[in-house]
Amino acid sequence: MDSLNSLIPSVKVSLGTLEFEPTISTRLQLNERTTQTPYLTSKGIWTFSHKNSAHGIVSGNQFANTEGVRASIEAGLEIAHRDGLTFGISGIYDGIGSSALRSWSAKAKLRYRR
């Protein structure tokens, strides 16, 4: 109960996963100051336990049952300058082997290290 005597139900969520993530990449020298690194990452995900008591409380598919084995794949490119500036961009697809999950995403990063 909260201060207005409204019932706040409890929610219990537990998740057990095992993941492995090999990456293949190569570094290419563009010129004497800049390198380019294309890469491909495959992530295997085994969800062996997924318990959620919020099904009647939360609407939508935020807690889709994703138990079992699935994979995601990420392809990207990083460009690094010798002065410490790095720019990276990648695209990711998750849900290979799963009928409960389909997800596309993209990442961009900008990093400066001295």
mmCIF file with all atom_site columns, C-alpha atoms in Angstrom, residues 23-112:
data_model
loop_
_atom_site.group_PDB
_atom_site.id
_atom_site.type_symbol
_atom_site.label_atom_id
_atom_site.label_alt_id
_atom_site.label_comp_id
_atom_site.label_asym_id
_atom_site.label_entity_id
_atom_site.label_seq_id
_atom_site.pdbx_PDB_ins_code
_atom_site.Cartn_x
_atom_site.Cartn_y
_atom_site.Cartn_z
_atom_site.occupancy
_atom_site.B_iso_or_equiv
_atom_site.pdbx_formal_charge
_atom_site.auth_seq_id
_atom_site.auth_comp_id
_atom_site.auth_asym_id
_atom_site.auth_atom_id
_atom_site.pdbx_PDB_model_num
ATOM 1  C CA . THR A 1 23  ? 34.403 -10.950 -33.237 1.00 0.00 ? 23  THR A CA 1
ATOM 2  C CA . ILE A 1 24  ? 36.261 -10.979 -36.531 1.00 0.00 ? 24  ILE A CA 1
ATOM 3  C CA . SER A 1 25  ? 38.071 -7.761  -37.437 1.00 0.00 ? 25  SER A CA 1
ATOM 4  C CA . THR A 1 26  ? 40.990 -6.452  -39.410 1.00 0.00 ? 26  THR A CA 1
ATOM 5  C CA . ARG A 1 27  ? 42.896 -3.196  -39.053 1.00 0.00 ? 27  ARG A CA 1
ATOM 6  C CA . LEU A 1 28  ? 43.693 -1.380  -42.289 1.00 0.00 ? 28  LEU A CA 1
ATOM 7  C CA . GLN A 1 29  ? 46.164 1.478   -42.479 1.00 0.00 ? 29  GLN A CA 1
ATOM 8  C CA . LEU A 1 30  ? 44.519 4.264   -44.521 1.00 0.00 ? 30  LEU A CA 1
ATOM 9  C CA . ASN A 1 31  ? 47.492 6.600   -44.272 1.00 0.00 ? 31  ASN A CA 1
ATOM 10 C CA . GLU A 1 32  ? 50.285 7.284   -41.797 1.00 0.00 ? 32  GLU A CA 1
ATOM 11 C CA . ARG A 1 33  ? 47.871 8.830   -39.255 1.00 0.00 ? 33  ARG A CA 1
ATOM 12 C CA . THR A 1 34  ? 44.564 6.953   -39.720 1.00 0.00 ? 34  THR A CA 1
ATOM 13 C CA . THR A 1 35  ? 43.431 3.343   -39.382 1.00 0.00 ? 35  THR A CA 1
ATOM 14 C CA . GLN A 1 36  ? 40.129 1.748   -40.342 1.00 0.00 ? 36  GLN A CA 1
ATOM 15 C CA . THR A 1 37  ? 38.792 -1.356  -38.572 1.00 0.00 ? 37  THR A CA 1
ATOM 16 C CA . PRO A 1 38  ? 35.767 -3.126  -40.058 1.00 0.00 ? 38  PRO A CA 1
ATOM 17 C CA . TYR A 1 39  ? 34.349 -5.872  -37.825 1.00 0.00 ? 39  TYR A CA 1
ATOM 18 C CA . LEU A 1 40  ? 31.643 -8.504  -37.606 1.00 0.00 ? 40  LEU A CA 1
ATOM 19 C CA . THR A 1 41  ? 30.406 -9.804  -34.253 1.00 0.00 ? 41  THR A CA 1
ATOM 20 C CA . SER A 1 42  ? 28.086 -12.744 -33.721 1.00 0.00 ? 42  SER A CA 1
ATOM 21 C CA . LYS A 1 43  ? 26.542 -13.102 -30.280 1.00 0.00 ? 43  LYS A CA 1
ATOM 22 C CA . GLY A 1 44  ? 24.996 -16.374 -29.165 1.00 0.00 ? 44  GLY A CA 1
ATOM 23 C CA . ILE A 1 45  ? 22.492 -16.111 -26.315 1.00 0.00 ? 45  ILE A CA 1
ATOM 24 C CA . TRP A 1 46  ? 21.007 -19.038 -24.393 1.00 0.00 ? 46  TRP A CA 1
ATOM 25 C CA . THR A 1 47  ? 18.204 -17.933 -22.054 1.00 0.00 ? 47  THR A CA 1
ATOM 26 C CA . PHE A 1 48  ? 17.610 -20.873 -19.731 1.00 0.00 ? 48  PHE A CA 1
ATOM 27 C CA . SER A 1 49  ? 15.390 -19.192 -17.161 1.00 0.00 ? 49  SER A CA 1
ATOM 28 C CA . HIS A 1 50  ? 12.915 -16.361 -17.617 1.00 0.00 ? 50  HIS A CA 1
ATOM 29 C CA . LYS A 1 51  ? 10.310 -15.830 -14.922 1.00 0.00 ? 51  LYS A CA 1
ATOM 30 C CA . ASN A 1 52  ? 8.156  -12.727 -14.723 1.00 0.00 ? 52  ASN A CA 1
ATOM 31 C CA . SER A 1 53  ? 5.160  -11.982 -12.518 1.00 0.00 ? 53  SER A CA 1
ATOM 32 C CA . ALA A 1 54  ? 4.295  -8.675  -14.267 1.00 0.00 ? 54  ALA A CA 1
ATOM 33 C CA . HIS A 1 55  ? 2.287  -10.107 -17.193 1.00 0.00 ? 55  HIS A CA 1
ATOM 34 C CA . GLY A 1 56  ? -1.057 -8.811  -15.903 1.00 0.00 ? 56  GLY A CA 1
ATOM 35 C CA . ILE A 1 57  ? 0.386  -5.458  -14.853 1.00 0.00 ? 57  ILE A CA 1
ATOM 36 C CA . VAL A 1 58  ? 2.505  -4.310  -17.780 1.00 0.00 ? 58  VAL A CA 1
ATOM 37 C CA . SER A 1 59  ? 0.835  -3.976  -21.157 1.00 0.00 ? 59  SER A CA 1
ATOM 38 C CA . GLY A 1 60  ? 2.542  -4.652  -24.448 1.00 0.00 ? 60  GLY A CA 1
ATOM 39 C CA . ASN A 1 61  ? 5.409  -6.962  -25.229 1.00 0.00 ? 61  ASN A CA 1
ATOM 40 C CA . GLN A 1 62  ? 8.153  -5.518  -23.001 1.00 0.00 ? 62  GLN A CA 1
ATOM 41 C CA . PHE A 1 63  ? 8.665  -8.903  -21.329 1.00 0.00 ? 63  PHE A CA 1
ATOM 42 C CA . ALA A 1 64  ? 8.424  -11.214 -24.341 1.00 0.00 ? 64  ALA A CA 1
ATOM 43 C CA . ASN A 1 65  ? 9.292  -14.828 -23.610 1.00 0.00 ? 65  ASN A CA 1
ATOM 44 C CA . THR A 1 66  ? 12.729 -15.212 -25.133 1.00 0.00 ? 66  THR A CA 1
ATOM 45 C CA . GLU A 1 67  ? 13.720 -18.526 -23.543 1.00 0.00 ? 67  GLU A CA 1
ATOM 46 C CA . GLY A 1 68  ? 15.853 -20.759 -25.709 1.00 0.00 ? 68  GLY A CA 1
ATOM 47 C CA . VAL A 1 69  ? 18.763 -20.089 -28.032 1.00 0.00 ? 69  VAL A CA 1
ATOM 48 C CA . ARG A 1 70  ? 19.023 -17.058 -30.292 1.00 0.00 ? 70  ARG A CA 1
ATOM 49 C CA . ALA A 1 71  ? 21.716 -14.989 -31.932 1.00 0.00 ? 71  ALA A CA 1
ATOM 50 C CA . SER A 1 72  ? 22.453 -11.409 -32.864 1.00 0.00 ? 72  SER A CA 1
ATOM 51 C CA . ILE A 1 73  ? 24.861 -10.050 -35.430 1.00 0.00 ? 73  ILE A CA 1
ATOM 52 C CA . GLU A 1 74  ? 26.647 -6.700  -35.496 1.00 0.00 ? 74  GLU A CA 1
ATOM 53 C CA . ALA A 1 75  ? 28.569 -5.200  -38.405 1.00 0.00 ? 75  ALA A CA 1
ATOM 54 C CA . GLY A 1 76  ? 30.544 -2.042  -37.895 1.00 0.00 ? 76  GLY A CA 1
ATOM 55 C CA . LEU A 1 77  ? 33.430 0.201   -38.774 1.00 0.00 ? 77  LEU A CA 1
ATOM 56 C CA . GLU A 1 78  ? 35.810 2.219   -36.595 1.00 0.00 ? 78  GLU A CA 1
ATOM 57 C CA . ILE A 1 79  ? 38.121 4.928   -37.894 1.00 0.00 ? 79  ILE A CA 1
ATOM 58 C CA . ALA A 1 80  ? 40.928 5.955   -35.552 1.00 0.00 ? 80  ALA A CA 1
ATOM 59 C CA . HIS A 1 81  ? 43.274 8.892   -35.875 1.00 0.00 ? 81  HIS A CA 1
ATOM 60 C CA . ARG A 1 82  ? 46.740 8.767   -34.345 1.00 0.00 ? 82  ARG A CA 1
ATOM 61 C CA . ASP A 1 83  ? 45.983 11.929  -32.320 1.00 0.00 ? 83  ASP A CA 1
ATOM 62 C CA . GLY A 1 84  ? 43.420 9.989   -30.227 1.00 0.00 ? 84  GLY A CA 1
ATOM 63 C CA . LEU A 1 85  ? 40.109 10.622  -32.011 1.00 0.00 ? 85  LEU A CA 1
ATOM 64 C CA . THR A 1 86  ? 38.010 7.538   -32.872 1.00 0.00 ? 86  THR A CA 1
ATOM 65 C CA . PHE A 1 87  ? 34.673 7.410   -34.686 1.00 0.00 ? 87  PHE A CA 1
ATOM 66 C CA . GLY A 1 88  ? 32.624 4.233   -34.924 1.00 0.00 ? 88  GLY A CA 1
ATOM 67 C CA . ILE A 1 89  ? 29.287 3.188   -36.379 1.00 0.00 ? 89  ILE A CA 1
ATOM 68 C CA . SER A 1 90  ? 27.511 -0.182  -36.414 1.00 0.00 ? 90  SER A CA 1
ATOM 69 C CA . GLY A 1 91  ? 24.207 -1.884  -37.103 1.00 0.00 ? 91  GLY A CA 1
ATOM 70 C CA . ILE A 1 92  ? 22.796 -4.762  -35.056 1.00 0.00 ? 92  ILE A CA 1
ATOM 71 C CA . TYR A 1 93  ? 20.102 -7.348  -35.713 1.00 0.00 ? 93  TYR A CA 1
ATOM 72 C CA . ASP A 1 94  ? 18.887 -9.512  -32.813 1.00 0.00 ? 94  ASP A CA 1
ATOM 73 C CA . GLY A 1 95  ? 16.446 -12.393 -32.950 1.00 0.00 ? 95  GLY A CA 1
ATOM 74 C CA . ILE A 1 96  ? 18.085 -14.938 -35.253 1.00 0.00 ? 96  ILE A CA 1
ATOM 75 C CA . GLY A 1 97  ? 16.518 -18.270 -34.324 1.00 0.00 ? 97  GLY A CA 1
ATOM 76 C CA . SER A 1 98  ? 13.729 -16.743 -32.201 1.00 0.00 ? 98  SER A CA 1
ATOM 77 C CA . SER A 1 99  ? 10.101 -16.245 -33.137 1.00 0.00 ? 99  SER A CA 1
ATOM 78 C CA . ALA A 1 100 ? 9.481  -14.047 -30.055 1.00 0.00 ? 100 ALA A CA 1
ATOM 79 C CA . LEU A 1 101 ? 12.095 -11.369 -30.728 1.00 0.00 ? 101 LEU A CA 1
ATOM 80 C CA . ARG A 1 102 ? 13.032 -9.214  -33.734 1.00 0.00 ? 102 ARG A CA 1
ATOM 81 C CA . SER A 1 103 ? 15.167 -6.155  -33.044 1.00 0.00 ? 103 SER A CA 1
ATOM 82 C CA . TRP A 1 104 ? 17.168 -3.739  -35.212 1.00 0.00 ? 104 TRP A CA 1
ATOM 83 C CA . SER A 1 105 ? 19.431 -1.099  -33.720 1.00 0.00 ? 105 SER A CA 1
ATOM 84 C CA . ALA A 1 106 ? 22.351 1.157   -34.581 1.00 0.00 ? 106 ALA A CA 1
ATOM 85 C CA . LYS A 1 107 ? 25.230 2.596   -32.574 1.00 0.00 ? 107 LYS A CA 1
ATOM 86 C CA . ALA A 1 108 ? 27.538 5.504   -33.151 1.00 0.00 ? 108 ALA A CA 1
ATOM 87 C CA . LYS A 1 109 ? 30.449 6.524   -30.970 1.00 0.00 ? 109 LYS A CA 1
ATOM 88 C CA . LEU A 1 110 ? 32.930 9.309   -30.804 1.00 0.00 ? 110 LEU A CA 1
ATOM 89 C CA . ARG A 1 111 ? 35.877 8.963   -28.437 1.00 0.00 ? 111 ARG A CA 1
ATOM 90 C CA . TYR A 1 112 ? 38.908 11.089  -27.696 1.00 0.00 ? 112 TYR A CA 1
#
